[in-house]
Coordinates of C-alpha atoms and ligand atoms in Angstrom, one line a residue:
M6 CA 53.5 147.7 0.5
E7 CA 56.1 150.4 1.2
N8 CA 55.9 153.7 -0.2
N9 CA 57.8 156.8 -0.4
L10 CA 55.9 160.1 0.6
S11 CA 56.4 163.1 -1.6
I12 CA 55.4 166.3 -1.5
G13 CA 56.7 168.7 -4.1
T14 CA 60.6 168.9 -3.7
L15 CA 60.5 166.9 -0.3
T16 CA 60.4 163.1 -0.1
A17 CA 60.6 160.9 3.1
S18 CA 61.6 157.3 2.8
P19 CA 59.7 154.4 4.6
G20 CA 60.5 154.8 8.3
E21 CA 61.6 158.4 7.7
K22 CA 61.1 161.8 9.0
I23 CA 61.9 164.8 6.6
Q24 CA 61.4 168.5 7.9
G25 CA 62.4 171.3 5.0
M26 CA 61.0 174.3 3.8
L27 CA 58.8 173.9 0.2
P28 CA 58.1 176.3 -2.2
I29 CA 54.5 176.5 -3.2
P30 CA 54.5 176.4 -7.1
H31 CA 54.2 179.7 -9.1
T32 CA 54.4 181.8 -6.0
E33 CA 57.0 183.3 -4.6
I34 CA 55.9 181.5 -0.9
E35 CA 57.9 179.2 1.2
V36 CA 56.1 176.7 3.9
P37 CA 57.9 175.0 6.7
V38 CA 56.7 171.2 6.1
T39 CA 57.1 168.1 8.0
L40 CA 56.8 164.6 6.4
V41 CA 56.3 161.5 8.7
N42 CA 56.5 158.2 6.6
G43 CA 55.4 155.5 9.0
T44 CA 57.3 152.1 9.1
G45 CA 53.9 150.5 9.0
D46 CA 51.0 150.6 6.5
G47 CA 48.1 152.9 7.1
K48 CA 46.2 156.0 6.4
T49 CA 47.9 159.2 5.2
V50 CA 46.9 162.3 7.2
L51 CA 47.4 166.1 6.7
I52 CA 47.5 168.2 9.6
T53 CA 47.5 172.5 8.8
S54 CA 47.8 175.0 11.0
G55 CA 48.1 178.9 10.3
I56 CA 45.7 179.2 7.1
H57 CA 44.9 181.8 9.4
S58 CA 48.0 183.7 10.1
C59 CA 47.7 184.6 13.5
E60 CA 46.0 181.8 15.2
Y61 CA 49.1 180.8 17.4
V62 CA 47.5 178.1 19.6
G63 CA 47.1 175.7 16.8
I64 CA 50.1 176.8 14.5
E65 CA 52.7 176.1 17.9
A66 CA 50.8 172.9 18.3
A67 CA 51.3 171.7 14.7
I68 CA 55.0 172.5 15.2
Q69 CA 55.5 170.7 18.4
L70 CA 53.7 167.8 16.8
A71 CA 56.1 167.7 14.0
G72 CA 58.8 167.6 16.1
E73 CA 57.9 164.8 18.4
L74 CA 56.1 162.2 16.1
D75 CA 58.3 159.7 15.5
P76 CA 58.1 157.4 12.2
E77 CA 58.9 154.2 14.3
N78 CA 55.1 154.5 16.0
V79 CA 53.4 155.8 12.7
N80 CA 51.1 153.6 10.8
G81 CA 50.8 155.3 7.2
S82 CA 52.0 158.7 7.0
L83 CA 51.6 162.2 8.2
I84 CA 52.1 165.8 6.4
L85 CA 52.3 168.7 8.3
I86 CA 52.4 172.3 7.5
H87 CA 53.0 174.5 10.3
P88 CA 52.1 177.3 9.1
V89 CA 50.7 177.6 5.8
N90 CA 50.1 181.4 5.8
V91 CA 53.9 181.9 6.3
P92 CA 53.7 185.7 4.6
G93 CA 50.8 186.6 7.1
F94 CA 52.5 185.3 10.0
E95 CA 55.6 186.5 9.6
S96 CA 54.0 190.6 9.3
R97 CA 51.6 189.5 11.6
Y98 CA 48.9 190.4 9.7
P99 CA 45.9 188.9 10.9
T100 CA 43.7 186.1 8.5
L101 CA 44.3 187.3 5.3
M102 CA 47.3 186.6 3.0
P103 CA 49.2 189.8 2.6
G104 CA 49.6 189.3 -1.2
D105 CA 46.2 189.5 -2.3
N106 CA 44.0 190.3 1.0
K107 CA 42.2 186.7 0.5
N108 CA 41.1 184.7 3.1
L109 CA 42.5 181.2 2.2
N110 CA 39.8 179.5 3.8
R111 CA 37.2 181.3 1.3
V112 CA 39.1 180.8 -2.0
F113 CA 38.9 177.1 -2.5
P114 CA 39.0 175.2 -5.0
G115 CA 41.9 177.5 -6.3
S116 CA 43.5 178.4 -9.5
Q117 CA 47.0 178.0 -10.7
E118 CA 46.4 181.5 -12.9
G119 CA 45.0 183.4 -9.8
T120 CA 46.6 185.3 -7.1
P121 CA 48.8 183.8 -4.4
A122 CA 45.9 182.8 -2.1
D123 CA 44.4 180.8 -5.1
R124 CA 47.8 179.2 -6.0
V125 CA 48.3 178.0 -2.4
A126 CA 44.9 176.6 -2.5
H127 CA 45.3 174.8 -6.1
F128 CA 48.4 173.3 -4.5
F129 CA 46.6 171.9 -1.5
E130 CA 44.2 170.1 -4.0
Y131 CA 46.5 168.7 -6.5
S132 CA 49.5 168.0 -4.1
L133 CA 48.3 167.2 -1.1
Y134 CA 44.4 166.2 -1.5
S135 CA 45.3 163.6 -4.1
Q136 CA 47.4 161.7 -2.0
I137 CA 45.5 161.7 1.6
D138 CA 43.0 160.0 3.5
F139 CA 42.2 162.2 6.4
Y140 CA 42.8 166.0 7.2
I141 CA 42.6 168.0 10.4
D142 CA 43.2 171.7 10.1
L143 CA 44.0 173.4 13.1
H144 CA 42.2 177.1 13.8
C145 CA 41.9 179.4 16.9
G146 CA 40.2 182.9 17.0
E147 CA 42.2 185.4 15.4
I148 CA 43.9 188.1 17.3
F149 CA 40.5 190.3 17.1
E150 CA 38.6 187.7 18.7
D151 CA 37.5 185.8 21.7
L152 CA 36.4 182.4 21.5
T153 CA 35.4 179.2 23.4
P154 CA 36.8 175.6 21.9
Y155 CA 35.0 173.8 19.8
V156 CA 35.3 171.7 16.4
Y157 CA 33.8 171.4 13.1
Y158 CA 33.2 168.5 11.0
V159 CA 32.7 168.7 7.0
G160 CA 28.7 168.4 6.0
A161 CA 28.6 169.3 2.6
A162 CA 30.4 165.9 1.4
D163 CA 29.0 162.2 0.8
E164 CA 26.9 160.9 4.0
T165 CA 29.9 158.3 4.8
V166 CA 32.5 161.0 4.5
S167 CA 30.6 163.2 7.0
R168 CA 30.3 160.6 9.1
A169 CA 33.8 159.2 9.4
A170 CA 34.7 163.0 10.1
R171 CA 32.1 163.3 13.0
Q172 CA 33.4 160.0 14.2
A173 CA 37.1 161.8 14.5
A174 CA 35.2 165.0 15.9
L175 CA 33.9 163.0 18.6
H176 CA 37.3 162.3 20.0
V177 CA 38.0 166.1 20.3
D178 CA 38.0 167.2 23.8
V179 CA 35.8 170.3 23.3
P180 CA 32.5 171.2 24.6
Y181 CA 30.8 171.5 21.3
M182 CA 30.5 170.5 17.7
V183 CA 29.3 172.0 14.6
K184 CA 28.6 170.0 11.2
S185 CA 29.8 172.8 8.8
T186 CA 27.7 173.5 5.4
A187 CA 30.3 175.8 3.7
T188 CA 32.1 174.3 0.8
T189 CA 34.9 176.9 0.4
G190 CA 37.7 176.2 3.0
A191 CA 40.5 174.1 2.9
Y192 CA 39.2 171.6 5.2
N193 CA 35.6 172.1 3.4
Y194 CA 36.7 171.4 0.0
A195 CA 38.3 168.5 1.1
G196 CA 35.4 167.1 2.1
V197 CA 33.7 167.8 -1.2
L198 CA 36.2 165.6 -2.7
G199 CA 35.7 162.9 -0.6
I200 CA 38.4 163.2 2.2
P201 CA 36.6 163.2 5.9
S202 CA 37.7 166.5 7.6
I203 CA 37.4 168.7 11.1
L204 CA 38.9 172.0 11.7
L205 CA 39.9 172.4 15.7
E206 CA 39.3 175.8 17.2
R207 CA 40.9 176.3 20.4
G208 CA 42.7 179.6 21.9
C209 CA 42.2 183.2 20.8
A210 CA 43.4 186.8 20.7
G211 CA 46.8 186.5 19.5
R212 CA 47.8 184.3 22.7
F213 CA 49.1 181.1 23.3
T214 CA 49.4 178.9 26.3
Q215 CA 51.5 175.4 26.4
E216 CA 48.3 174.3 28.2
E217 CA 46.2 175.0 25.2
V218 CA 48.9 173.4 22.9
N219 CA 49.1 170.6 24.8
A220 CA 44.8 170.2 24.5
D221 CA 45.4 170.5 20.9
K222 CA 48.4 167.8 20.6
K223 CA 46.1 165.5 22.9
D224 CA 43.4 165.8 20.2
V225 CA 45.5 165.4 17.3
I226 CA 46.7 162.1 18.8
N227 CA 43.5 161.2 19.7
I228 CA 42.2 161.2 16.5
L229 CA 45.5 159.3 15.2
K230 CA 44.5 156.6 17.3
H231 CA 40.9 156.7 16.1
L232 CA 42.4 156.3 12.6
G233 CA 44.7 153.6 13.4
V234 CA 48.0 156.0 12.4
L235 CA 49.5 155.6 16.3
P236 CA 49.1 152.6 18.3
G237 CA 46.6 152.2 21.2
A238 CA 42.7 153.1 21.5
P239 CA 42.1 156.7 21.7
E240 CA 41.3 158.1 25.1
L241 CA 37.2 158.0 25.9
R242 CA 36.7 161.2 27.0
H243 CA 33.7 164.2 27.1
R244 CA 31.9 164.0 23.9
P245 CA 31.3 167.4 22.1
V246 CA 27.4 168.4 22.0
D247 CA 26.2 169.1 18.7
L248 CA 25.3 172.8 17.8
T249 CA 23.3 173.7 14.8
D250 CA 21.8 176.9 13.0
L251 CA 24.7 179.0 13.9
V252 CA 24.1 182.9 13.5
Y253 CA 27.4 184.8 12.1
L254 CA 25.8 188.3 13.7
M255 CA 27.2 190.7 11.4
P256 CA 27.0 194.7 12.6
K257 CA 24.3 196.6 10.6
R258 CA 26.2 199.8 11.0
H259 CA 30.0 200.2 11.9
G260 CA 30.8 201.5 15.2
L261 CA 32.2 200.6 18.7
W262 CA 31.3 197.4 19.9
Y263 CA 30.0 196.9 23.8
P264 CA 29.5 193.2 23.9
D265 CA 26.7 192.1 26.9
V266 CA 27.7 188.4 27.0
K267 CA 31.2 186.6 26.7
V268 CA 32.3 183.5 25.0
G269 CA 31.0 180.2 26.1
E270 CA 28.0 181.7 28.1
L271 CA 24.4 180.1 27.3
I272 CA 21.8 182.7 26.1
A273 CA 18.4 182.7 26.1
K274 CA 16.2 183.8 23.5
G275 CA 15.7 187.7 23.2
Q276 CA 18.0 188.2 25.6
R277 CA 20.1 191.6 24.8
L278 CA 23.8 190.6 23.0
G279 CA 25.6 193.9 23.0
E280 CA 25.3 197.4 21.5
V281 CA 27.1 199.4 18.7
R282 CA 27.4 203.0 19.4
D283 CA 28.9 205.9 17.5
Y284 CA 31.9 207.9 18.7
F285 CA 29.6 210.3 21.0
G286 CA 28.4 207.1 23.0
K287 CA 24.9 207.2 21.3
T288 CA 23.2 203.8 20.7
L289 CA 23.3 202.8 17.0
D290 CA 22.0 199.2 17.3
T291 CA 21.3 196.7 19.9
Y292 CA 21.2 193.0 19.3
H293 CA 19.4 190.2 20.8
A294 CA 19.6 186.3 20.6
E295 CA 17.3 184.8 18.3
Y296 CA 17.2 181.4 20.3
D297 CA 18.6 179.6 23.2
G298 CA 22.0 178.6 22.8
V299 CA 25.7 179.4 23.4
V300 CA 28.0 181.9 22.5
L301 CA 31.3 180.5 20.5
Y302 CA 32.8 183.6 19.5
Q303 CA 33.1 187.1 19.2
S304 CA 35.0 190.5 18.4
A305 CA 37.2 191.3 20.6
T306 CA 37.9 195.0 19.4
L307 CA 36.4 197.9 20.5
W308 CA 35.8 198.8 16.4
T309 CA 33.3 196.7 14.4
D310 CA 32.9 196.7 10.7
D311 CA 32.1 194.3 8.1
F312 CA 35.8 192.2 8.3
C313 CA 34.5 190.2 11.6
E314 CA 31.2 188.9 13.4
L315 CA 30.3 190.8 16.1
I316 CA 29.1 187.2 18.0
T317 CA 28.7 183.7 16.5
Y318 CA 26.3 181.5 18.3
G319 CA 24.6 178.2 17.9
K320 CA 21.6 176.5 19.3
F321 CA 21.6 172.6 21.1
A322 CA 20.8 170.2 18.7
E323 CA 17.0 168.7 19.7
T324 CA 18.6 165.5 20.1
T325 CA 20.8 166.6 23.0
G326 CA 18.1 167.8 25.4
M327 CA 20.1 170.5 26.4
T328 CA 18.6 174.2 26.6
R329 CA 19.1 177.2 29.1
Ligands
LIG403 ZN1 40.6 180.4 11.6

């Protein structure tokens, strides 16, 4: 059965690739969308980037994939959005939607009557999730964060959905993977609705390199091969190690942040992670690791407050047998 692929005002016939700006209903936002309707039957996969506005590695990877993917090679269809938070991207306004200061990855499910972020989330549910079989969301550290690459897969979902997401995450070439328990993110809520979904984190600090972009593209292509949407067997590569019990460490008091560790660094229980000082150099609070683990990302700005975690770290799952 060959079918047209339609999102709002854009339609791609079988064997066709369509690119254009798509108005999000009931908002003033238009997002760049690429529809790739394959020549063969198969799954429909959604690939988004820039849900957080200044996460450039994922955004550039999605733009390049949108240009390069050829409907002749595709079994099924692909929907790419590059980026989602266009107002934030164009104003270099990190993380939030400028129209309402909401984090799009905390507002799902949305509402047609709500603020712009709520309406974008509502559009995702009714125009995108209603027709997809799998979802890959490309992120990276924001302009104020350092980050080591890792991948999340949905955990707040039916066991079969979570397992399918995990199987795909195993094809991502990063050191670590995390089963997410959240429900209000774009990919999380897709999981709640029964769509296996993953979120890839690579790159940070408002920069991107072609090397990182290539790594993102290779991961997406590998997953599309695993799902049968692209021909050929997925490359068997390094298998990410499971991390659990993530600590998203928030500052007790606002101030200036002086970390003792770097992202990707292995840490030991009780190890000092850093301290927050006041403007006169006086120590306000010091922070120590709750367990042996690894630092995934941390605040890269001198100032710290409730906007961003000081450090996020995870523990090696029992089964991996890895310790410091
Ligand atoms: Zn993000």
